Amino acid sequence: MEHTDLAAQRPPGSELLAEQVDAAERDLLAAARPQRRAVGQASFDALIDGEHKVEPTDWMPEGYRAGLIRQIAQHAHSEVVGMQPERNWITRAPSLRRKAILLAKVQDEAGHGLYLYSAAETLGVSREWMLDALHEGRQRYLSFINYPTLTWADVGALAWLTDGAAVVNQVTLCRSSYGPYARAMVRVCREESFHHRQGFDALRVLAAGTPAQRAMAQDAVDRWWYPALAMFGPPHNRSTHSDRSMAWKIKRFSNDELRQRFVDICVPQAEVLGVRLPDPALRWNAERGHHDFTEPDWDELRRVVAGHGPCNRQRMDHRRRVHEDGAWVREAATAYAAKHHGGPQHSTAHQGAPAARQGLPA
Ligand code: COA
């Protein structure tokens, strides 16, 4: 069908994001300090104020620990549950090349989930505890995952828009104050930029194709634009956690700032693709130096997060089923580790720290 050089099809603006990841990695290396434990509020404050990274052995306020567990677990769950909308298309990809790319991308997402679960485990919770919380509805995953992928063009639009939004958000998380989270983000961003680029390329081929292919590409963009904008979370004045998270430098920017950055990046990319972003109010505002745009429907976000999106039930039923089906793999890995390392080792399931230490309800 097509054979393009992905490197030559770099979406405008993506180099800048890649440079920001490189700069964040250089700063992370420079900020590495000899293992000296910070003890108490004053030393924690000094780490935050001095732009050092908080490490697992450092003292930290329980709210900081609980907030990180909440956000990192939600992030990990999003990577893992987020494989489902794309998995559908692995067997239906239009060429072997597209199939191989999609397969690699979906595998990467599983890997991102594992880096993130590992980062959260450094805070004293077990992976088992986080997965139980997901399956019992006590922890969340991002809302866009609850929308269906109806055509092949959805695979392109999903990656261009939602992986694009993920990169914009995650590039800033490379500078998160918690060391294990920031370091996981550097690696995730490098892989995620490939995901974004392959989506842009898949959509570009369709948008330059037959009238039916062009209509399919436009229809997918029309359906994915607002779920992608909603990924950045509610507006600042309705965000529960932003002020606290920003004071602790877990988050560096408000949900609105990142959403604006994403819109500004997408407009020139949509022009290159030849697709229309489905917002009649979208226009350049010279005074602000940004594009004006229509915000997502926040009531819809609330409904989808509360479990009433088109695919919530399907996503969670599938997640619980594959978890049960995989129990024998976890048991076998645990038994193998115990046999070869001379004791009861844990592969994926560590003991959770006591609830009091986690700063979480028992
Ligand atoms: N989908 C589902 N839930 C969402 C959401 C979305 N798009 N946006 C916000 N929420 C939830 C938050 O998780 C929070 O719920 P909780 O209190 O039950 O945890 C609530 O809405 C209020 O949001 P806010 O106070 O703004 O939360 P926040 O400061 O954690 O910011 C994110 C929300 C999503 C921006 C932030 O958590 C984040 O950056 N997460 C990592 C990004 C990620 O998961 N990327 C994966 C890409 S596949």
PDB file of C-alpha atoms in Angstrom, residues 141-314:
ATOM      1  CA  TYR A 141      -7.385   5.098  33.922  1.00  0.00           C
ATOM      2  CA  LEU A 142      -7.713   7.868  31.346  1.00  0.00           C
ATOM      3  CA  SER A 143     -11.158   8.422  29.872  1.00  0.00           C
ATOM      4  CA  PHE A 144     -10.229   8.360  26.152  1.00  0.00           C
ATOM      5  CA  ILE A 145      -9.665   4.599  26.425  1.00  0.00           C
ATOM      6  CA  ASN A 146     -13.414   4.151  26.836  1.00  0.00           C
ATOM      7  CA  TYR A 147     -14.154   5.216  23.250  1.00  0.00           C
ATOM      8  CA  PRO A 148     -14.302   2.676  20.390  1.00  0.00           C
ATOM      9  CA  THR A 149     -11.881   2.350  17.444  1.00  0.00           C
ATOM     10  CA  LEU A 150     -14.320   1.897  14.589  1.00  0.00           C
ATOM     11  CA  THR A 151     -12.053   1.978  11.513  1.00  0.00           C
ATOM     12  CA  TRP A 152      -8.371   1.644  10.599  1.00  0.00           C
ATOM     13  CA  ALA A 153      -8.178   5.451  10.501  1.00  0.00           C
ATOM     14  CA  ASP A 154      -8.953   5.447  14.240  1.00  0.00           C
ATOM     15  CA  VAL A 155      -5.619   3.733  14.836  1.00  0.00           C
ATOM     16  CA  GLY A 156      -3.859   6.649  13.105  1.00  0.00           C
ATOM     17  CA  ALA A 157      -5.978   9.359  14.745  1.00  0.00           C
ATOM     18  CA  LEU A 158      -5.718   7.723  18.167  1.00  0.00           C
ATOM     19  CA  ALA A 159      -1.926   7.652  17.982  1.00  0.00           C
ATOM     20  CA  TRP A 160      -1.542  11.091  16.412  1.00  0.00           C
ATOM     21  CA  LEU A 161      -3.882  12.787  18.895  1.00  0.00           C
ATOM     22  CA  THR A 162      -3.858  10.800  22.136  1.00  0.00           C
ATOM     23  CA  ASP A 163      -0.196   9.727  22.004  1.00  0.00           C
ATOM     24  CA  GLY A 164       0.564  13.300  20.915  1.00  0.00           C
ATOM     25  CA  ALA A 165      -1.295  14.589  23.984  1.00  0.00           C
ATOM     26  CA  ALA A 166       0.492  12.002  26.146  1.00  0.00           C
ATOM     27  CA  VAL A 167       3.893  13.215  24.896  1.00  0.00           C
ATOM     28  CA  VAL A 168       3.060  16.869  25.614  1.00  0.00           C
ATOM     29  CA  ASN A 169       2.070  15.921  29.171  1.00  0.00           C
ATOM     30  CA  GLN A 170       4.857  13.411  29.777  1.00  0.00           C
ATOM     31  CA  VAL A 171       7.690  15.630  28.505  1.00  0.00           C
ATOM     32  CA  THR A 172       6.908  17.894  31.449  1.00  0.00           C
ATOM     33  CA  LEU A 173       6.722  14.902  33.824  1.00  0.00           C
ATOM     34  CA  CYS A 174      10.385  14.144  32.942  1.00  0.00           C
ATOM     35  CA  ARG A 175      11.012  17.033  35.354  1.00  0.00           C
ATOM     36  CA  SER A 176       8.757  15.656  38.079  1.00  0.00           C
ATOM     37  CA  SER A 177      10.293  15.957  41.552  1.00  0.00           C
ATOM     38  CA  TYR A 178      10.098  12.200  42.242  1.00  0.00           C
ATOM     39  CA  GLY A 179      13.225  10.580  40.761  1.00  0.00           C
ATOM     40  CA  PRO A 180      11.825   7.152  39.740  1.00  0.00           C
ATOM     41  CA  TYR A 181       8.816   8.782  38.014  1.00  0.00           C
ATOM     42  CA  ALA A 182      10.971  11.341  36.160  1.00  0.00           C
ATOM     43  CA  ARG A 183      13.425   8.682  34.990  1.00  0.00           C
ATOM     44  CA  ALA A 184      10.613   6.378  33.790  1.00  0.00           C
ATOM     45  CA  MET A 185       9.178   9.309  31.842  1.00  0.00           C
ATOM     46  CA  VAL A 186      12.406   9.935  29.891  1.00  0.00           C
ATOM     47  CA  ARG A 187      12.271   6.430  28.485  1.00  0.00           C
ATOM     48  CA  VAL A 188       8.513   6.492  27.946  1.00  0.00           C
ATOM     49  CA  CYS A 189       8.738   9.787  26.027  1.00  0.00           C
ATOM     50  CA  ARG A 190      11.362   8.487  23.621  1.00  0.00           C
ATOM     51  CA  GLU A 191       9.146   5.519  22.744  1.00  0.00           C
ATOM     52  CA  GLU A 192       5.958   7.543  22.787  1.00  0.00           C
ATOM     53  CA  SER A 193       7.320   9.965  20.188  1.00  0.00           C
ATOM     54  CA  PHE A 194       7.643   6.990  17.819  1.00  0.00           C
ATOM     55  CA  HIS A 195       4.008   6.094  18.557  1.00  0.00           C
ATOM     56  CA  HIS A 196       2.916   9.600  17.765  1.00  0.00           C
ATOM     57  CA  ARG A 197       4.920   9.667  14.565  1.00  0.00           C
ATOM     58  CA  GLN A 198       3.604   6.351  13.241  1.00  0.00           C
ATOM     59  CA  GLY A 199       0.026   7.544  13.862  1.00  0.00           C
ATOM     60  CA  PHE A 200       0.738  10.774  12.016  1.00  0.00           C
ATOM     61  CA  ASP A 201       2.187   8.758   9.137  1.00  0.00           C
ATOM     62  CA  ALA A 202      -0.743   6.288   8.964  1.00  0.00           C
ATOM     63  CA  LEU A 203      -3.200   9.160   8.908  1.00  0.00           C
ATOM     64  CA  ARG A 204      -1.151  11.071   6.328  1.00  0.00           C
ATOM     65  CA  VAL A 205      -1.376   8.145   3.905  1.00  0.00           C
ATOM     66  CA  LEU A 206      -5.158   7.938   4.315  1.00  0.00           C
ATOM     67  CA  ALA A 207      -5.646  11.703   4.119  1.00  0.00           C
ATOM     68  CA  ALA A 208      -3.803  11.708   0.777  1.00  0.00           C
ATOM     69  CA  GLY A 209      -5.743   8.686  -0.506  1.00  0.00           C
ATOM     70  CA  THR A 210      -9.056   8.045  -2.239  1.00  0.00           C
ATOM     71  CA  PRO A 211     -12.144  10.128  -1.299  1.00  0.00           C
ATOM     72  CA  ALA A 212     -13.336   7.224   0.883  1.00  0.00           C
ATOM     73  CA  GLN A 213      -9.973   7.055   2.695  1.00  0.00           C
ATOM     74  CA  ARG A 214      -9.945  10.828   3.177  1.00  0.00           C
ATOM     75  CA  ALA A 215     -13.472  10.718   4.613  1.00  0.00           C
ATOM     76  CA  MET A 216     -12.414   7.894   6.948  1.00  0.00           C
ATOM     77  CA  ALA A 217      -9.411   9.922   8.183  1.00  0.00           C
ATOM     78  CA  GLN A 218     -11.548  13.025   8.760  1.00  0.00           C
ATOM     79  CA  ASP A 219     -14.251  11.045  10.572  1.00  0.00           C
ATOM     80  CA  ALA A 220     -11.648   9.559  12.931  1.00  0.00           C
ATOM     81  CA  VAL A 221     -10.143  12.989  13.667  1.00  0.00           C
ATOM     82  CA  ASP A 222     -13.649  14.348  14.316  1.00  0.00           C
ATOM     83  CA  ARG A 223     -14.259  11.640  16.937  1.00  0.00           C
ATOM     84  CA  TRP A 224     -10.845  11.688  18.665  1.00  0.00           C
ATOM     85  CA  TRP A 225     -10.214  15.432  18.980  1.00  0.00           C
ATOM     86  CA  TYR A 226     -12.254  16.065  22.123  1.00  0.00           C
ATOM     87  CA  PRO A 227     -11.305  12.845  23.965  1.00  0.00           C
ATOM     88  CA  ALA A 228      -7.656  13.885  23.349  1.00  0.00           C
ATOM     89  CA  LEU A 229      -8.262  17.404  24.730  1.00  0.00           C
ATOM     90  CA  ALA A 230      -9.958  15.890  27.802  1.00  0.00           C
ATOM     91  CA  MET A 231      -6.842  13.813  28.538  1.00  0.00           C
ATOM     92  CA  PHE A 232      -5.263  16.849  30.202  1.00  0.00           C
ATOM     93  CA  GLY A 233      -7.943  16.742  32.907  1.00  0.00           C
ATOM     94  CA  PRO A 234     -10.500  19.300  34.087  1.00  0.00           C
ATOM     95  CA  PRO A 235      -9.828  23.055  33.935  1.00  0.00           C
ATOM     96  CA  HIS A 236      -7.562  24.388  36.657  1.00  0.00           C
ATOM     97  CA  ASN A 237     -10.420  25.819  38.722  1.00  0.00           C
ATOM     98  CA  ARG A 238     -12.058  22.352  38.842  1.00  0.00           C
ATOM     99  CA  SER A 239      -8.862  20.328  39.337  1.00  0.00           C
ATOM    100  CA  THR A 240      -8.713  18.679  42.757  1.00  0.00           C
ATOM    101  CA  HIS A 241      -5.004  17.924  42.872  1.00  0.00           C
ATOM    102  CA  SER A 242      -3.192  20.450  40.668  1.00  0.00           C
ATOM    103  CA  ASP A 243      -2.326  23.118  43.266  1.00  0.00           C
ATOM    104  CA  ARG A 244      -0.837  20.572  45.664  1.00  0.00           C
ATOM    105  CA  SER A 245       0.908  18.602  42.909  1.00  0.00           C
ATOM    106  CA  MET A 246       2.392  21.759  41.411  1.00  0.00           C
ATOM    107  CA  ALA A 247       3.625  23.011  44.797  1.00  0.00           C
ATOM    108  CA  TRP A 248       5.401  19.664  45.238  1.00  0.00           C
ATOM    109  CA  LYS A 249       6.631  19.815  41.619  1.00  0.00           C
ATOM    110  CA  ILE A 250       5.040  16.463  40.792  1.00  0.00           C
ATOM    111  CA  LYS A 251       3.280  18.379  38.012  1.00  0.00           C
ATOM    112  CA  ARG A 252       5.007  21.397  36.481  1.00  0.00           C
ATOM    113  CA  PHE A 253       2.116  22.944  34.560  1.00  0.00           C
ATOM    114  CA  SER A 254      -1.624  23.224  34.963  1.00  0.00           C
ATOM    115  CA  ASN A 255      -3.998  21.040  32.933  1.00  0.00           C
ATOM    116  CA  ASP A 256      -5.048  24.153  30.950  1.00  0.00           C
ATOM    117  CA  GLU A 257      -1.487  25.197  30.089  1.00  0.00           C
ATOM    118  CA  LEU A 258      -0.711  21.752  28.690  1.00  0.00           C
ATOM    119  CA  ARG A 259      -4.001  21.567  26.787  1.00  0.00           C
ATOM    120  CA  GLN A 260      -3.199  24.923  25.158  1.00  0.00           C
ATOM    121  CA  ARG A 261       0.299  23.759  24.263  1.00  0.00           C
ATOM    122  CA  PHE A 262      -1.208  20.649  22.631  1.00  0.00           C
ATOM    123  CA  VAL A 263      -3.717  22.654  20.560  1.00  0.00           C
ATOM    124  CA  ASP A 264      -0.962  24.998  19.349  1.00  0.00           C
ATOM    125  CA  ILE A 265       1.146  22.007  18.267  1.00  0.00           C
ATOM    126  CA  CYS A 266      -1.745  20.207  16.529  1.00  0.00           C
ATOM    127  CA  VAL A 267      -2.902  23.070  14.296  1.00  0.00           C
ATOM    128  CA  PRO A 268       0.154  23.101  11.965  1.00  0.00           C
ATOM    129  CA  GLN A 269       0.282  19.298  12.021  1.00  0.00           C
ATOM    130  CA  ALA A 270      -3.373  19.118  10.882  1.00  0.00           C
ATOM    131  CA  GLU A 271      -2.485  21.481   8.011  1.00  0.00           C
ATOM    132  CA  VAL A 272       0.339  19.163   6.896  1.00  0.00           C
ATOM    133  CA  LEU A 273      -2.033  16.198   7.088  1.00  0.00           C
ATOM    134  CA  GLY A 274      -4.811  18.032   5.271  1.00  0.00           C
ATOM    135  CA  VAL A 275      -7.432  17.244   7.927  1.00  0.00           C
ATOM    136  CA  ARG A 276      -9.767  19.704   9.645  1.00  0.00           C
ATOM    137  CA  LEU A 277      -9.856  19.944  13.438  1.00  0.00           C
ATOM    138  CA  PRO A 278     -13.564  19.785  14.355  1.00  0.00           C
ATOM    139  CA  ASP A 279     -13.847  23.121  16.155  1.00  0.00           C
ATOM    140  CA  PRO A 280     -15.422  26.115  14.379  1.00  0.00           C
ATOM    141  CA  ALA A 281     -14.064  28.418  17.108  1.00  0.00           C
ATOM    142  CA  LEU A 282     -10.457  27.361  16.528  1.00  0.00           C
ATOM    143  CA  ARG A 283      -8.419  30.380  15.442  1.00  0.00           C
ATOM    144  CA  TRP A 284      -5.119  32.125  16.123  1.00  0.00           C
ATOM    145  CA  ASN A 285      -5.323  34.840  18.767  1.00  0.00           C
ATOM    146  CA  ALA A 286      -2.409  37.210  18.116  1.00  0.00           C
ATOM    147  CA  GLU A 287      -2.937  38.998  21.422  1.00  0.00           C
ATOM    148  CA  ARG A 288      -2.533  35.821  23.463  1.00  0.00           C
ATOM    149  CA  GLY A 289      -0.015  34.268  21.091  1.00  0.00           C
ATOM    150  CA  HIS A 290      -2.089  31.068  21.185  1.00  0.00           C
ATOM    151  CA  HIS A 291      -5.025  29.480  19.413  1.00  0.00           C
ATOM    152  CA  ASP A 292      -8.484  29.986  20.837  1.00  0.00           C
ATOM    153  CA  PHE A 293     -10.474  26.761  20.946  1.00  0.00           C
ATOM    154  CA  THR A 294     -13.610  25.165  22.384  1.00  0.00           C
ATOM    155  CA  GLU A 295     -13.057  23.224  25.573  1.00  0.00           C
ATOM    156  CA  PRO A 296     -14.261  19.625  25.881  1.00  0.00           C
ATOM    157  CA  ASP A 297     -17.635  18.908  27.426  1.00  0.00           C
ATOM    158  CA  TRP A 298     -16.677  18.504  31.092  1.00  0.00           C
ATOM    159  CA  ASP A 299     -19.967  16.796  31.930  1.00  0.00           C
ATOM    160  CA  GLU A 300     -19.136  14.147  29.347  1.00  0.00           C
ATOM    161  CA  LEU A 301     -15.686  13.673  30.931  1.00  0.00           C
ATOM    162  CA  ARG A 302     -17.347  13.261  34.340  1.00  0.00           C
ATOM    163  CA  ARG A 303     -19.818  10.721  32.960  1.00  0.00           C
ATOM    164  CA  VAL A 304     -17.102   8.686  31.216  1.00  0.00           C
ATOM    165  CA  VAL A 305     -14.816   8.741  34.280  1.00  0.00           C
ATOM    166  CA  ALA A 306     -17.804   7.622  36.399  1.00  0.00           C
ATOM    167  CA  GLY A 307     -18.118   4.518  34.202  1.00  0.00           C
ATOM    168  CA  HIS A 308     -20.726   5.575  31.638  1.00  0.00           C
ATOM    169  CA  GLY A 309     -18.584   5.864  28.490  1.00  0.00           C
ATOM    170  CA  PRO A 310     -19.340   3.749  25.421  1.00  0.00           C
ATOM    171  CA  CYS A 311     -16.762   1.030  26.266  1.00  0.00           C
ATOM    172  CA  ASN A 312     -16.108   1.252  30.045  1.00  0.00           C
ATOM    173  CA  ARG A 313     -17.744  -2.061  30.810  1.00  0.00           C
ATOM    174  CA  GLN A 314     -16.070  -3.840  27.875  1.00  0.00           C
TER     175      GLN A 314
END
